[in-house]
Tab-separated table of C-alpha atoms in Angstrom:
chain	number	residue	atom	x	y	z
A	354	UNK	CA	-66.867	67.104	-53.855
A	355	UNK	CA	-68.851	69.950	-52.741
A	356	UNK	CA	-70.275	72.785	-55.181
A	357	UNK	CA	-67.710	75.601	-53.952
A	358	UNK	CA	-64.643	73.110	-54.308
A	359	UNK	CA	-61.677	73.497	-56.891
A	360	UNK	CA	-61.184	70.879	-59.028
A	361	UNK	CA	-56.975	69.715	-58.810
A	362	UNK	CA	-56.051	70.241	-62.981
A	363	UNK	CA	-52.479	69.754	-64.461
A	364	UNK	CA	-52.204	73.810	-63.427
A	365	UNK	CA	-52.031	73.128	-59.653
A	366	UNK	CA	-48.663	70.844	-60.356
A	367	UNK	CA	-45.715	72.324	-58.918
A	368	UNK	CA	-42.591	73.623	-61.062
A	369	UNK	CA	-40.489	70.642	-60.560
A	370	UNK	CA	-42.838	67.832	-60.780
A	371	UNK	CA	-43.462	69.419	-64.192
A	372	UNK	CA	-40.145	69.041	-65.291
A	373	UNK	CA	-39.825	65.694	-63.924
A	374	UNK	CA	-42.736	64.456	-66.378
A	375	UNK	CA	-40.915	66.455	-69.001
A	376	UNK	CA	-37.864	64.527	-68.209
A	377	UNK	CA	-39.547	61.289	-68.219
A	378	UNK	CA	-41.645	61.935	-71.101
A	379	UNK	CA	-38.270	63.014	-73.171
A	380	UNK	CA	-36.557	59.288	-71.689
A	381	UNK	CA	-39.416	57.842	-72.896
A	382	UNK	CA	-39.054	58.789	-76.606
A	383	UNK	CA	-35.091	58.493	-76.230
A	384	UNK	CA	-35.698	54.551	-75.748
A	385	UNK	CA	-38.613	54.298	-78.545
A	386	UNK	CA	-36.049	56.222	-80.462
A	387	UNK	CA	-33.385	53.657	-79.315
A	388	UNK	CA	-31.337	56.579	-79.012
A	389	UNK	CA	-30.874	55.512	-75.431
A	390	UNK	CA	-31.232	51.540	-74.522
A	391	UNK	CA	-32.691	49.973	-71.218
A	392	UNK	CA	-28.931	49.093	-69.912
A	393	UNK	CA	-28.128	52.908	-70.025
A	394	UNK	CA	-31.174	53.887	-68.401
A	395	UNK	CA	-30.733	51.449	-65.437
A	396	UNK	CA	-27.047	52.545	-64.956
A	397	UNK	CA	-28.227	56.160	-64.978
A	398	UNK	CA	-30.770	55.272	-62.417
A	399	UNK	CA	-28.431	53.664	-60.269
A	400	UNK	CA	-25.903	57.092	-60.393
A	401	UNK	CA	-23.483	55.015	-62.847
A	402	UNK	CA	-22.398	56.433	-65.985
A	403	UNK	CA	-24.729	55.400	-68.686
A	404	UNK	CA	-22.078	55.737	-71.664
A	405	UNK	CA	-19.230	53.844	-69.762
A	406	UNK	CA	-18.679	50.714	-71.535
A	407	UNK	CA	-20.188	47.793	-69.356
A	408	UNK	CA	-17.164	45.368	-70.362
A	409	UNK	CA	-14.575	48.044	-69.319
A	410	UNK	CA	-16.612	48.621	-66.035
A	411	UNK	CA	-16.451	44.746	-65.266
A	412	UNK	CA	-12.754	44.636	-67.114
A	413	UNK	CA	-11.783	46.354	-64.130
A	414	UNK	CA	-13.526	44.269	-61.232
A	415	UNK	CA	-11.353	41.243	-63.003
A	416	UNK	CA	-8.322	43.196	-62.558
A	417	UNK	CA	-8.675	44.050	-59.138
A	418	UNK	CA	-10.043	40.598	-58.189
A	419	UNK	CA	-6.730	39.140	-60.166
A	420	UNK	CA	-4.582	40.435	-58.096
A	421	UNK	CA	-6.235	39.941	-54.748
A	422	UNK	CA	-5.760	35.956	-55.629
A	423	UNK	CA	-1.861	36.624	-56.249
A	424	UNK	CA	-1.662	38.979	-52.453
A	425	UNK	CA	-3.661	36.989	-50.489
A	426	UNK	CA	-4.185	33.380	-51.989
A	427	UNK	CA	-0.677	33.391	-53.707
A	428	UNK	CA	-2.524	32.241	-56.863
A	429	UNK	CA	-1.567	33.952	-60.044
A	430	UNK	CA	-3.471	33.151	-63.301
A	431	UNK	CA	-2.374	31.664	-66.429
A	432	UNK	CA	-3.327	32.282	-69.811
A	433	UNK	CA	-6.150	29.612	-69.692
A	434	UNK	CA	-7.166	30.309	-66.788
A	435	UNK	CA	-8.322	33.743	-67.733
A	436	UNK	CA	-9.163	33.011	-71.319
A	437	UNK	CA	-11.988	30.880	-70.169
A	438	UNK	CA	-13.746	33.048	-67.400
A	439	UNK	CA	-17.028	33.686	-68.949
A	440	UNK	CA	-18.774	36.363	-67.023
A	441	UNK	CA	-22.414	36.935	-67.482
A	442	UNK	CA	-23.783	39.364	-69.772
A	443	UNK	CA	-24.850	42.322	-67.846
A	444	UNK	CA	-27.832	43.536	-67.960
A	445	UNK	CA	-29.226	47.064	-66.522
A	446	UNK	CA	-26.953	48.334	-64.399
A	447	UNK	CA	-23.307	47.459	-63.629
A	448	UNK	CA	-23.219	45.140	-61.003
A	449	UNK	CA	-20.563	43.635	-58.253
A	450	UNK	CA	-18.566	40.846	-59.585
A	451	UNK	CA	-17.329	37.784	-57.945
A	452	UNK	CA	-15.008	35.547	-59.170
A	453	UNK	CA	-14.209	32.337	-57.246
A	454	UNK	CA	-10.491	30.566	-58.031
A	455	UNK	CA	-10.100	27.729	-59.068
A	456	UNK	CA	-10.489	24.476	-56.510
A	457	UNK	CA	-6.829	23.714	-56.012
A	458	UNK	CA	-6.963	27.224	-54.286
A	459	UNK	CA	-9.608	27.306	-52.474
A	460	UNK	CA	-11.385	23.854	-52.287
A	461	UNK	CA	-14.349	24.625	-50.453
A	462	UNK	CA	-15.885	26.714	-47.504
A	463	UNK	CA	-13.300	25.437	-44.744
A	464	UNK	CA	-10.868	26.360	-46.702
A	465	UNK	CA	-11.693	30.117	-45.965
A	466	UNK	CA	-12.973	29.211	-42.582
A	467	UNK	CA	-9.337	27.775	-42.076
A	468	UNK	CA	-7.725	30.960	-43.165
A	469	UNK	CA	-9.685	33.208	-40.884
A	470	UNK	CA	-8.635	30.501	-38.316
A	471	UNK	CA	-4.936	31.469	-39.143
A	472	UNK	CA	-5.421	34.904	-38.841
A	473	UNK	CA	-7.467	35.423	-35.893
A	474	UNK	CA	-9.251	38.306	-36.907
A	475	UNK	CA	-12.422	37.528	-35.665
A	476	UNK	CA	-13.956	33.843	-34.365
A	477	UNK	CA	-15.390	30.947	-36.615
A	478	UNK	CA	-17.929	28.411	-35.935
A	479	UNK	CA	-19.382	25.865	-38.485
A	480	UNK	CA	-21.610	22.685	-37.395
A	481	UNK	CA	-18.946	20.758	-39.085
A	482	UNK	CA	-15.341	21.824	-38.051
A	483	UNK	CA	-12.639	20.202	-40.511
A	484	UNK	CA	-14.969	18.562	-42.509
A	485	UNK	CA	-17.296	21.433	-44.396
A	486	UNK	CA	-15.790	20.943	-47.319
A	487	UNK	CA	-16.746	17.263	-47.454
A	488	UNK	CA	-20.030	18.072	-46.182
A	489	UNK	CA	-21.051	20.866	-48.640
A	490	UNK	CA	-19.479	20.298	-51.478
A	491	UNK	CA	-20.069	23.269	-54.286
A	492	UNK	CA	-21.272	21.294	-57.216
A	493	UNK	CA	-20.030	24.282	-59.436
A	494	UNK	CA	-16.555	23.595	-59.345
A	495	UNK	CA	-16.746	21.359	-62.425
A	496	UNK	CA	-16.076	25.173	-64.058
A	497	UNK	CA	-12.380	25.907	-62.658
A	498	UNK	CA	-12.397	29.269	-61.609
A	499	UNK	CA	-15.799	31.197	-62.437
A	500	UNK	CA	-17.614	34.608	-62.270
A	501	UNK	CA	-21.206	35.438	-60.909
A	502	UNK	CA	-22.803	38.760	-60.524
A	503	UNK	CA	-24.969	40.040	-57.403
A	504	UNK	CA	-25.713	42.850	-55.551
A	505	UNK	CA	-22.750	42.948	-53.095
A	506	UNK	CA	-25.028	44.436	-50.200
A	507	UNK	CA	-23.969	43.892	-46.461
A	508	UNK	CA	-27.808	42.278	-46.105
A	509	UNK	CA	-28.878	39.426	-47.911
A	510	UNK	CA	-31.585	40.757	-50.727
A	511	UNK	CA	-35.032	41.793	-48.970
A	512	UNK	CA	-37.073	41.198	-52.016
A	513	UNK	CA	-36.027	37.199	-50.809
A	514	UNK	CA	-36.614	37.766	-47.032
A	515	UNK	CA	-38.971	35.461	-45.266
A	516	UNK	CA	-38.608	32.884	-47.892
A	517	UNK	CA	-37.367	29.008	-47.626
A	518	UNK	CA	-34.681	27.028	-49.352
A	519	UNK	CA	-37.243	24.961	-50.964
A	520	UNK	CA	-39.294	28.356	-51.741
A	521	UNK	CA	-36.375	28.955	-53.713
A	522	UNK	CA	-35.901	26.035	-55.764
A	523	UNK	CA	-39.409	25.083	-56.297
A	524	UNK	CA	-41.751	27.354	-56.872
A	525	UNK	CA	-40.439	29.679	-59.762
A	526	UNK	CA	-40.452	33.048	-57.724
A	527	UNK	CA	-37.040	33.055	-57.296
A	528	UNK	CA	-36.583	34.451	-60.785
A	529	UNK	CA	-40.115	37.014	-60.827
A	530	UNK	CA	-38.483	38.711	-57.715
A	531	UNK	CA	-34.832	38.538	-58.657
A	532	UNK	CA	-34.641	38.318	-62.215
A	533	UNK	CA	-32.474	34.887	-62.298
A	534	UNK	CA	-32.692	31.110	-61.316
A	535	UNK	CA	-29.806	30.873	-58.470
A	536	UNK	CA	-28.550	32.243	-55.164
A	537	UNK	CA	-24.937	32.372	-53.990
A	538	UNK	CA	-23.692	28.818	-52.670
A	539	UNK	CA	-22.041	28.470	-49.024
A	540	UNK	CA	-18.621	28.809	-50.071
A	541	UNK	CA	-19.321	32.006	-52.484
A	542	UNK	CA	-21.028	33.600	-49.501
A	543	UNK	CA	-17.900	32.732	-47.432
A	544	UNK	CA	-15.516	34.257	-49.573
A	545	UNK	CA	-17.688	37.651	-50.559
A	546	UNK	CA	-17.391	37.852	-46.944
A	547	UNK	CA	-13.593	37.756	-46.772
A	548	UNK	CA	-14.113	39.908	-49.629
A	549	UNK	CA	-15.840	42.654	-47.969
A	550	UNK	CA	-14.389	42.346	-44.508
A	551	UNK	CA	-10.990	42.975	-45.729
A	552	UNK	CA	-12.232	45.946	-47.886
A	553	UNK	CA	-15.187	47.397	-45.141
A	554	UNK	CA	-13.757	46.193	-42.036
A	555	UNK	CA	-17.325	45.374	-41.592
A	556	UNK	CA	-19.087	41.516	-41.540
A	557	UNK	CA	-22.070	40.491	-43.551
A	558	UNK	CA	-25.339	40.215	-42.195
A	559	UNK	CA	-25.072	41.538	-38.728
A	560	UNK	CA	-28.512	41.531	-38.142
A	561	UNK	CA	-29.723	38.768	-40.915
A	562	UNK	CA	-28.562	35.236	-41.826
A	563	UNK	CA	-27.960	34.573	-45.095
A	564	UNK	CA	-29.939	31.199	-46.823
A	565	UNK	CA	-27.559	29.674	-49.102
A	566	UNK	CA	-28.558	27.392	-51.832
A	567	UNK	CA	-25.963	24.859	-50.502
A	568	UNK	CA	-27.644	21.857	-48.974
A	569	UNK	CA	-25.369	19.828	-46.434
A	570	UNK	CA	-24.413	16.068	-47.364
A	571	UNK	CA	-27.401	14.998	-45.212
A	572	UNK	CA	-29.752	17.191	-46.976
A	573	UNK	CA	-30.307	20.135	-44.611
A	574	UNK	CA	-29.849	24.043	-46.227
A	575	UNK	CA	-27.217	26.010	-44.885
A	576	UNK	CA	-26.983	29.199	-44.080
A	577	UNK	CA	-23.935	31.685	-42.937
A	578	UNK	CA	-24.395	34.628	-40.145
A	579	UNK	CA	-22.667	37.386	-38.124
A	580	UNK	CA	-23.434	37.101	-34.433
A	581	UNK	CA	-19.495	38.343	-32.534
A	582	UNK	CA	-18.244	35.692	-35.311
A	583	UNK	CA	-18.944	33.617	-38.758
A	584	UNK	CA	-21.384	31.437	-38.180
A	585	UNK	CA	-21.955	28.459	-40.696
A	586	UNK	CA	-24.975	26.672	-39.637
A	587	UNK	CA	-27.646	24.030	-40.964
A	588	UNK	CA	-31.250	23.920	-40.947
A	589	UNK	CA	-34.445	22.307	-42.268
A	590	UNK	CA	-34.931	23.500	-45.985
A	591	UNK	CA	-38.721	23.700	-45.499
A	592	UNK	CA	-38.131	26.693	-42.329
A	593	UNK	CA	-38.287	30.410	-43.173
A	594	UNK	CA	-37.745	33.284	-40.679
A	595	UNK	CA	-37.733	37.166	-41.537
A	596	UNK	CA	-34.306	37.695	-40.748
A	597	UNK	CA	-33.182	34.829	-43.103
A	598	UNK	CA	-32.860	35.722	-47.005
A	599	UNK	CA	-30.620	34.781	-49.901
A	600	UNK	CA	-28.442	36.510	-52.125
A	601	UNK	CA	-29.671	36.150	-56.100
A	602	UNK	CA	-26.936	35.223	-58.163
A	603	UNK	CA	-26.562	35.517	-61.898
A	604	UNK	CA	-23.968	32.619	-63.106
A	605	UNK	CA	-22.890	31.578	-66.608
């Protein structure tokens, strides 16, 4: 710095990004306080309403999930049935449900697959017409009908891009970038997108593929993608590619 220069002090700040550290300073003492927790924060961060009750906010995705299964699957719930989904306790912000009927509904991924089939809204291809849900089974099914949370984005997550299926399950980073354990299965990815198709008009992953943590009954990874159709594919769990990612999951 030469001899004639002006030191930058706290004075040379502008207005605002004063009152930003003002802001962040009085946050700060709201959470040492615990006048404000970490859940309200992250909801406020993520434009949500920080004093909405995160059980109504979720009470409402169950509804509206509910009766999409009675209009389109012709599946109403009984008693049980709803008295024993568990959804996971949210954390931070409020985030997209998902909530998978049970098995006598929908038994696996060709079962959607077949539906879209019926409807001819848009082509399907799988490496394993008529038989997908005999060769990827979802081993979670052992719950009935079950909940997960995620973060309902057209793209699989980027903070997973570039990473394989064995990435995923092996070496722990899985849960330092996402925060939990799992990714969505092939037949939860298949049925967010009938989810959001019917409620965008827009596919998943149009310019990604999504890695599911499904492997096929001959051990290879599959993965679901949007290329003029749904696309349900296999490939070697050990490849990686930086238009393939997962979606984290958070389950019971």
């Amino acid at each position: 710095m030469s001899a004639n220069a002006t030191p930058t002090t706290g004075s040379s700040l502008s207005a605002e990004t004063k009152k930003a550290f003002r802001l962040l300073g009085h946050q700060l003492r709201l959470l040492e306080s615990e006048a404000l927790t970490l859940d309200e924060l992250s909801r406020s961060n993520e434009r949500q309403n920080p004093f909405e009750n995160a059980a109504k906010a979720y009470s409402k995705q169950i509804e509206l999930f509910l009766q999409d299964f009675q209009d389109r699957w012709k599946f109403k719930c009984n008693d049980t049935e709803i008295g024993g989904l568990y959804v996971p306790r949210p954390r931070g912000y409020c985030r997209p449900l998902l909530i998978l009927p049970p098995a006598r509904i929908i038994a696996g991924p060709e079962t959607i697959c077949a539906k879209w089939l019926e409807e001819k809204k848009f082509n399907v291809w799988t490496f394993a017409d008529g038989a997908l849900n005999e060769k990827v089974p979802n081993d979670r099914r052992h719950r009935g009908m079950y909940a997960l949370l995620h973060k309902g984005s057209r793209d699989a997550d980027e903070e997973l891009r570039s990473r394989s299926f064995e990435q995923n399950r092996d070496d722990g980073q899985l849960v330092k970038i996402a925060h939990t354990e799992d990714a969505m299965r092939g037949v939860e990815v298949l049925f967010f997108e009938d989810c959001n198709f019917r409620k965008t008009g827009e596919p998943l992953d149009p310019q990604t593929a999504t890695i599911t943590s499904s492997l096929d009954s001959d051990g290879f990874a599959v993965y679901v993608y949007w290329r003029d159709r749904v696309s349900v594919n296999r490939y070697d769990v050990q490849y990686a590619g930086p238009c393939w990612a997962s979606r984290a999951a958070v389950y019971l």
